[in-house]
Every structure is written in C-alpha cells, then in structure tokens.
Coordinates of C-alpha atoms and ligand atoms in Angstrom, one line a residue:
M1 CA 7.4 23.6 -6.7
E2 CA 6.5 20.3 -8.3
P3 CA 4.9 18.9 -5.1
L4 CA 2.6 22.0 -5.3
D5 CA 1.4 20.7 -8.7
A6 CA 3.1 23.6 -10.5
Q7 CA 4.3 23.2 -14.1
V8 CA 7.9 24.2 -14.1
R9 CA 10.0 25.3 -17.1
I10 CA 13.0 27.5 -18.0
D11 CA 12.0 29.8 -20.9
A12 CA 14.4 30.6 -23.7
A13 CA 15.6 33.8 -22.0
G14 CA 16.6 31.7 -18.9
N15 CA 13.7 32.9 -16.8
F16 CA 12.4 30.4 -14.2
R17 CA 8.6 30.0 -14.8
A18 CA 6.2 27.8 -12.7
V19 CA 2.4 27.8 -13.2
Y20 CA 0.2 26.9 -10.2
P21 CA -3.1 25.9 -11.7
A22 CA -6.4 27.6 -11.2
A23 CA -9.6 26.0 -9.9
L24 CA -10.9 25.8 -13.4
T25 CA -9.0 25.2 -16.7
H26 CA -8.7 28.1 -19.2
A27 CA -8.4 30.6 -16.4
S28 CA -6.2 33.7 -16.7
R29 CA -3.0 34.0 -14.7
L30 CA -1.6 36.4 -12.1
L31 CA 2.2 36.8 -12.3
I32 CA 4.3 37.0 -9.1
G33 CA 8.1 37.3 -9.3
S34 CA 11.4 39.1 -9.0
H35 CA 14.9 38.5 -10.2
L36 CA 17.4 35.7 -9.5
D37 CA 20.7 37.4 -10.6
T38 CA 22.6 39.9 -8.4
V39 CA 25.6 42.2 -8.3
P40 CA 29.2 41.4 -7.3
N41 CA 29.7 41.3 -3.5
A42 CA 25.9 41.4 -3.0
G43 CA 23.5 40.7 -0.2
A44 CA 21.3 37.6 -0.1
Y45 CA 17.9 39.3 -0.5
D46 CA 17.8 41.7 -3.4
G47 CA 15.6 40.0 -6.0
V48 CA 15.7 36.4 -4.8
L49 CA 13.6 37.2 -1.7
G50 CA 10.7 38.1 -4.0
V51 CA 10.9 34.7 -5.8
V52 CA 11.1 32.7 -2.6
L53 CA 8.2 34.8 -1.1
A54 CA 6.1 33.9 -4.2
I55 CA 6.8 30.2 -3.7
A56 CA 6.1 30.5 0.1
L57 CA 2.7 32.1 -0.8
L58 CA 1.8 29.1 -3.0
E59 CA 2.8 26.7 -0.1
Q60 CA 0.6 28.7 2.2
L61 CA -2.4 28.2 0.0
R62 CA -2.1 24.5 1.1
G63 CA -3.5 23.1 -2.1
R64 CA -6.3 25.7 -2.3
R65 CA -7.0 26.7 -5.9
L66 CA -8.0 30.2 -6.9
P67 CA -10.2 31.5 -9.8
F68 CA -6.9 32.4 -11.5
A69 CA -3.6 30.6 -12.1
I70 CA -0.5 32.0 -10.5
E71 CA 2.8 32.0 -12.5
V72 CA 5.9 32.4 -10.4
I73 CA 8.7 34.0 -12.3
G74 CA 12.4 34.2 -11.4
F75 CA 13.9 36.6 -13.9
S76 CA 17.3 35.5 -15.2
E77 CA 18.9 38.9 -15.5
E78 CA 17.8 42.3 -14.0
E79 CA 20.9 44.1 -12.7
G80 CA 22.7 44.6 -16.0
V81 CA 26.1 43.7 -14.5
R82 CA 27.4 41.4 -17.2
F83 CA 26.2 43.1 -20.3
G84 CA 25.7 46.7 -19.1
A85 CA 22.0 46.3 -20.2
P86 CA 19.5 45.6 -17.4
F87 CA 16.2 43.7 -17.5
I88 CA 17.2 41.2 -20.1
G89 CA 14.9 38.5 -18.5
S90 CA 11.8 40.7 -18.1
R91 CA 12.3 42.3 -21.5
A92 CA 11.8 38.9 -23.1
L93 CA 8.3 38.7 -21.5
V94 CA 7.3 42.0 -23.1
S95 CA 8.9 41.1 -26.5
R96 CA 11.7 43.7 -26.1
L97 CA 14.6 41.4 -26.2
D98 CA 15.6 42.4 -29.7
Q99 CA 18.5 41.6 -32.0
E100 CA 20.4 44.6 -30.9
L101 CA 20.2 43.6 -27.2
L102 CA 21.1 39.9 -28.2
G103 CA 24.2 41.3 -29.8
T104 CA 25.4 43.2 -26.7
L105 CA 28.8 42.0 -25.6
D106 CA 30.2 41.4 -22.1
H107 CA 33.7 42.4 -21.1
R108 CA 35.1 39.2 -22.6
G109 CA 33.4 39.7 -26.0
V110 CA 30.6 37.1 -25.4
S111 CA 27.2 38.3 -26.7
V112 CA 23.9 37.8 -24.9
R113 CA 23.0 35.4 -27.8
E114 CA 26.1 33.3 -27.1
A115 CA 25.5 33.3 -23.4
V116 CA 22.0 32.0 -23.9
E117 CA 23.3 29.3 -26.2
E118 CA 26.1 28.4 -23.7
F119 CA 23.4 28.0 -21.0
G120 CA 21.8 25.4 -23.3
L121 CA 18.9 27.4 -24.6
N122 CA 17.9 28.5 -28.1
P123 CA 17.9 32.3 -28.7
E124 CA 15.6 31.7 -31.7
E125 CA 12.9 30.6 -29.2
I126 CA 13.0 33.7 -27.1
C127 CA 9.7 34.9 -28.7
G128 CA 8.1 32.0 -26.9
A129 CA 9.0 33.6 -23.6
A130 CA 6.6 36.5 -24.3
L131 CA 3.5 36.8 -22.2
D132 CA 0.2 35.5 -23.6
N133 CA -2.8 37.8 -23.4
D134 CA -4.1 35.9 -20.4
A135 CA -1.9 37.7 -17.8
L136 CA -4.0 39.6 -15.3
G137 CA -1.2 41.5 -13.6
Y138 CA 2.2 41.3 -12.1
L139 CA 3.1 41.5 -8.4
E140 CA 6.7 41.9 -7.1
F141 CA 7.9 41.6 -3.5
H142 CA 11.2 43.3 -3.1
I143 CA 13.4 44.8 -0.3
E144 CA 13.2 48.6 -0.2
Q145 CA 17.0 49.0 -0.5
G146 CA 16.6 52.3 1.3
P147 CA 16.1 53.7 4.8
V148 CA 12.6 55.2 4.5
L149 CA 10.5 52.3 6.0
E150 CA 13.0 51.8 8.8
Q151 CA 12.8 55.4 9.7
L152 CA 9.0 55.3 9.6
N153 CA 9.0 52.1 11.6
R154 CA 6.8 50.3 9.1
P155 CA 7.5 46.8 7.8
L156 CA 5.7 47.0 4.4
A157 CA 4.8 49.6 1.8
A158 CA 2.9 49.7 -1.5
V159 CA 5.0 51.1 -4.3
E160 CA 2.9 53.6 -6.3
A161 CA 5.5 54.6 -8.9
I162 CA 9.0 53.9 -10.1
A163 CA 10.9 57.1 -10.5
G164 CA 12.2 58.3 -13.8
Q165 CA 16.0 58.8 -14.2
S166 CA 18.2 61.3 -16.0
R167 CA 21.9 60.6 -16.3
L168 CA 24.2 63.3 -17.7
E169 CA 27.9 64.0 -18.0
F170 CA 29.2 67.6 -17.5
T171 CA 32.7 68.8 -18.5
F172 CA 34.0 72.1 -17.1
L173 CA 36.9 73.5 -19.1
G174 CA 39.4 76.1 -17.7
H175 CA 43.2 76.7 -18.0
A176 CA 45.9 74.6 -16.4
N177 CA 48.5 76.7 -14.7
H178 CA 51.1 76.8 -11.9
A179 CA 49.5 76.4 -8.4
G180 CA 52.2 78.6 -6.9
T181 CA 52.6 81.5 -9.3
T182 CA 49.0 82.1 -10.5
P183 CA 47.2 84.6 -8.2
M184 CA 43.6 83.6 -7.2
H185 CA 42.0 86.3 -9.2
L186 CA 43.8 85.3 -12.4
R187 CA 42.7 81.7 -12.5
S188 CA 40.2 79.6 -14.6
D189 CA 40.0 76.7 -12.2
A190 CA 37.8 73.9 -13.6
I191 CA 37.6 72.0 -10.3
A192 CA 36.6 75.1 -8.3
G193 CA 33.8 75.7 -10.8
A194 CA 32.7 72.1 -10.6
A195 CA 32.7 72.2 -6.8
E196 CA 30.4 75.3 -6.8
W197 CA 28.1 73.5 -9.1
I198 CA 28.1 70.3 -7.0
S199 CA 26.8 72.4 -4.1
A200 CA 24.1 73.8 -6.3
V201 CA 23.0 70.2 -7.3
E202 CA 22.6 69.4 -3.6
R203 CA 20.7 72.6 -2.9
V204 CA 18.3 72.2 -5.9
A205 CA 17.5 68.6 -4.8
Q206 CA 16.9 69.6 -1.2
E207 CA 14.4 72.3 -2.3
V208 CA 12.1 70.0 -4.4
H209 CA 10.0 67.4 -2.6
G210 CA 11.0 63.8 -3.6
L211 CA 13.8 64.9 -5.9
V212 CA 17.2 63.1 -5.6
A213 CA 20.3 64.4 -7.5
T214 CA 23.7 62.9 -7.2
V215 CA 27.2 63.7 -8.5
G216 CA 28.7 60.3 -8.1
K217 CA 32.0 60.7 -10.0
I218 CA 34.5 63.4 -10.7
E219 CA 37.7 63.3 -12.8
A220 CA 40.1 66.1 -13.2
K221 CA 42.9 66.9 -15.6
P222 CA 45.8 67.1 -15.6
G223 CA 45.4 65.8 -12.1
A224 CA 48.5 67.0 -10.1
S225 CA 48.5 68.6 -6.7
N226 CA 50.5 71.6 -7.9
V227 CA 48.6 72.3 -11.1
I228 CA 45.3 74.2 -11.5
A229 CA 42.8 71.9 -13.2
S230 CA 42.0 72.6 -16.8
E231 CA 39.2 70.1 -17.0
A232 CA 36.7 68.5 -14.6
R233 CA 34.3 65.8 -15.8
L234 CA 31.3 65.0 -13.6
T235 CA 28.3 62.7 -13.7
L236 CA 24.8 63.8 -12.7
D237 CA 22.0 61.4 -11.7
V238 CA 18.5 62.9 -11.2
R239 CA 15.4 61.0 -10.2
H240 CA 11.8 61.9 -9.5
R241 CA 8.3 60.3 -9.9
S242 CA 7.2 63.2 -12.1
D243 CA 9.0 63.4 -15.5
E244 CA 8.1 67.1 -15.7
T245 CA 9.7 67.9 -12.3
R246 CA 12.8 65.9 -13.3
A247 CA 13.1 67.6 -16.6
R248 CA 12.8 71.1 -14.9
A249 CA 15.5 70.1 -12.4
V250 CA 17.8 69.0 -15.1
D251 CA 17.3 72.2 -17.1
N252 CA 17.8 74.3 -13.9
L253 CA 21.1 72.5 -13.2
I254 CA 22.3 73.0 -16.8
R255 CA 21.6 76.7 -16.5
Q256 CA 23.4 76.9 -13.1
A257 CA 26.4 75.2 -14.6
Q258 CA 26.4 77.7 -17.5
G259 CA 26.1 80.6 -15.1
I260 CA 28.9 79.4 -12.9
A261 CA 31.1 78.8 -15.9
V262 CA 30.6 82.3 -17.3
R263 CA 31.3 84.0 -14.0
R264 CA 34.5 82.0 -13.5
G265 CA 35.9 82.3 -17.1
L266 CA 35.2 78.6 -17.8
S267 CA 33.2 76.8 -20.4
V268 CA 30.9 73.9 -19.8
R269 CA 29.2 71.3 -21.9
E270 CA 26.8 68.6 -21.0
N271 CA 25.8 65.3 -22.6
V272 CA 22.6 63.3 -21.8
V273 CA 23.5 59.6 -21.3
L274 CA 20.1 58.4 -20.2
S275 CA 16.6 59.7 -19.9
Q276 CA 14.1 57.1 -18.6
H277 CA 10.5 58.1 -17.9
A278 CA 8.8 57.3 -14.6
V279 CA 6.4 54.3 -14.5
A280 CA 3.2 54.5 -12.4
M281 CA 2.1 51.3 -10.8
D282 CA -1.5 50.1 -11.4
P283 CA -3.8 52.1 -9.1
F284 CA -6.2 49.2 -8.5
L285 CA -3.5 46.8 -7.4
V286 CA -1.8 49.5 -5.3
G287 CA -5.1 50.1 -3.5
E288 CA -5.6 46.4 -3.0
I289 CA -2.0 46.0 -1.6
E290 CA -2.7 48.9 0.8
Q291 CA -5.8 47.1 2.1
A292 CA -3.9 43.9 2.5
I293 CA -1.2 45.7 4.5
V294 CA -3.9 47.0 6.8
K295 CA -5.3 43.5 7.2
T296 CA -1.9 42.2 8.4
G297 CA -2.2 44.8 11.2
C298 CA 0.3 47.3 9.8
K299 CA -0.1 50.9 8.9
P300 CA -0.2 51.4 5.2
H301 CA 2.4 53.5 3.4
R302 CA 2.9 54.5 -0.2
I303 CA 6.4 54.8 -1.5
V304 CA 8.1 55.8 -4.8
S305 CA 10.9 53.5 -5.8
G306 CA 14.1 55.3 -6.7
A307 CA 15.6 52.2 -8.2
G308 CA 14.4 50.4 -11.3
H309 CA 12.7 47.0 -11.1
D310 CA 11.3 44.3 -13.4
A311 CA 7.9 45.7 -12.5
M312 CA 8.5 48.8 -14.6
I313 CA 9.2 46.6 -17.7
L314 CA 6.2 44.3 -17.1
A315 CA 4.0 47.5 -16.6
E316 CA 4.3 48.0 -20.4
K317 CA 2.0 45.0 -20.9
V318 CA 0.2 44.2 -17.7
P319 CA -1.1 46.1 -14.6
S320 CA 1.8 45.9 -12.2
A321 CA 2.5 46.7 -8.6
M322 CA 5.2 46.1 -5.9
I323 CA 5.3 45.5 -2.2
F324 CA 8.5 46.7 -0.4
L325 CA 9.9 45.2 2.8
R326 CA 11.8 47.3 5.3
T327 CA 15.6 47.0 4.8
P328 CA 17.5 47.2 8.1
G329 CA 19.9 50.1 7.9
G330 CA 18.8 50.8 4.4
I331 CA 21.7 48.6 3.3
S332 CA 21.6 46.8 0.0
H333 CA 24.0 45.6 -2.7
D334 CA 26.3 44.6 0.1
P335 CA 26.8 41.4 2.2
A336 CA 25.3 43.3 5.2
E337 CA 21.9 43.5 3.4
S338 CA 19.2 41.9 5.6
V339 CA 15.5 41.6 6.3
L340 CA 13.7 41.0 9.6
Q341 CA 12.0 37.5 9.9
D342 CA 8.9 39.2 11.3
D343 CA 8.7 41.4 8.2
V344 CA 8.9 38.4 5.9
E345 CA 6.1 36.8 7.9
K346 CA 4.0 39.9 7.5
A347 CA 4.8 40.0 3.7
I348 CA 3.5 36.5 3.3
A349 CA 0.4 37.3 5.4
C350 CA -0.1 40.4 3.2
G351 CA 0.3 38.4 0.1
L352 CA -2.3 35.9 1.2
H353 CA -4.8 38.7 2.0
L354 CA -4.1 40.2 -1.4
L355 CA -4.7 36.8 -3.2
D356 CA -8.0 36.4 -1.3
Q357 CA -9.1 40.0 -2.2
L358 CA -8.3 39.4 -5.9
A359 CA -10.0 36.0 -5.8
S360 CA -13.2 37.6 -4.5
C361 CA -13.1 40.3 -7.2
P362 CA -14.5 39.0 -10.5
E363 CA -13.9 42.4 -12.1
F364 CA -10.2 41.6 -11.7
Y365 CA -9.9 38.1 -12.9
K366 CA -12.6 38.2 -15.5
R367 CA -11.4 41.4 -17.2
T368 CA -11.1 41.2 -20.9
P369 CA -7.5 40.4 -21.9
R370 CA -5.4 43.1 -23.4
A371 CA -4.5 42.8 -27.1
Ligands
ZN401 ZN1 16.5 44.0 -7.2

C-alpha cells in the first residue's frame, strides 16, 4: 500500500491499518475492511477477500484523492477460534477490548494479553487502536457464505441487517431401562422426547419468514444401544433480523419442549447460553450501495446476514454497511470455498461507484462527527 501513498501501521490489537489520504488535510475518513484471521481447514476468501478488495479499490482510484480519507483495516481476529471470543480486533476499535477479554485464555492457557505481547505489541496501548471521532462510516465486502445469491443468480447484495442470535441448551430427563423388557407404553425415553421436539424446531422455523433454527448437537446418556436413554442434551441456535420474532420463537420452542415432556412423563430444563441482538446496517449507506450495484449493471438485492461480522461491532460507533458477493455452492469455512472472478470485478466496480457517490455527497462527508 505504500506506493499508493498510504500510511501503514499495525495497531496495538494487531489490526492492519492503512490510511489513504484525502484531497485536503484534516478531512474525515471512511473505513473499509474485513478480517485477516480464519478458521481451521478454511477457504481462501472469508474475510481476506474484503481486505484485498479494499486495497484494489484504492489502486483503481489511480492516484485520485477524494474529499475524505480512506482507512483500510484488516482485523486481526474475528472468528473467535483461538480464544472462543470473537471480534477481538474490531472490539479494540470501539473500545470494548476490556481487561476481562484480555484475560481470556486459549486451550494452552495463553491469555489474549500474552498473545498480544508475544506478537511484539503492547497491550497497554490498545486504547490507541480506538476510532477517533473523524470516522464517517464503515464498509465491508464479504462473501455471502450462503446459497441465496447463487439461487437468485445475482452477484452482489446490500446487507441491511445482521441477524440476532439465541443459543440455548436443553436437557430432557427420563428413566433408563432395559430396551428388551420395557414395553413401549411404560417408557420415559429422553431421546424419543428430544426427537419429537427437534421436529417441532424445524416446523416452527419453516412457518416464520426469515427464521432459522438449528439443533446442531445431541448427546444421550447412558448411550448404549440396548438401554432406553435417561438423558438427552441438545443445543438450539435461533436467528432472525427481528429480536421480537426471535424471542417469540424461543419462547414457543421452550413451551413445546415442556408440553412434549409432560405428555411423555419426562422433565426438561433449558439454559440460555447466548442472546445477541440484531444489528441494523445504516439505511443511508445501504441505499447508496444498492444504487452502486444498479450502476454496475446488476439487479439490486437486500439481504440479512445470518452470520456475525465485524460490521456489527463497528456499527456501535459509526454508520456501517456490507456488500455480499455470491458464494458458489454456498460453501464457506471449507477449502472448496470460492468466488467468481466476474463477481469480484463487479464488486470493485460497485465500490468505485459507491466512493464516487459518497464523494459527491457533502451531507455525508461533512456531517458533524459523533461524540
Ligand atoms: Zn468472515
């Protein structure tokens, strides 16, 4: 990025930061970025494509300066693989990388603080990674990581919200007994109750537009082929763009679990592991992205992201929005993850239109900074 006259640094949270200067000094800045970390056995595009696209956009400006500076950010840690806590890089920008998070340990007992030091950075300087009040907004290009755009045959979409998530654990309790000698009507079978409830989870999600609900894990005790299960533990993951709809679905599924348990002579208890609210993207930026998509010759489409992204952390402090690229086969977090070269070209063209639109919009780049 240095040949582009960008000022490059690594901040104290390990984020890559490069500022492409504006036409005039003392201008505000637009942030464009994504994450540089990934998951084990990953693909090549999740996160890093958004950083490379941001750099490609600056190259395509061919030296042209805009009324605002552009800061490219490659976030150091988004996936949460090592410490089980996601968004470490972006949290530093919104001053949410606190002592508790710095003390979080990886599986070898190394804390975030120690990892930052091992990398040659000073955790005491993390407050210096925080955004100044001259940030106008945050844009993130990212692969969709799902099949929707491919199915619609559209290369790009404007993300209008990031879905909220609930994660719960359910435990059905029955009575273990002999699989051969206990007649069907005299059983309290925890797995059979759990199975009935799993079907209800699927049905409830199918009945509500945009709702996704998943039982991704089930464990049974005692866990023998000739023993009726006394215990079945399940996970539930529910997501929707509306927090109210998500909460209603979770309540409904808890009630259904209780009803099934009573009818089958079981008991059930649930435990909320995570409840994360939905984050709306900035309506002005979403509208501008949609216009830019049209200018590239594509049909616009608005989408809700079912996955979490750095944009939802940045949205706490600055107007934020995302552009999704079609993901062939909807495959992500796998070496088979890919993008189409044509779609990447369209994303760059869309980004250039977007920068031009914002540059011709003084209400955007001259807006009073947030406190
Ligand atoms: Zn990602």
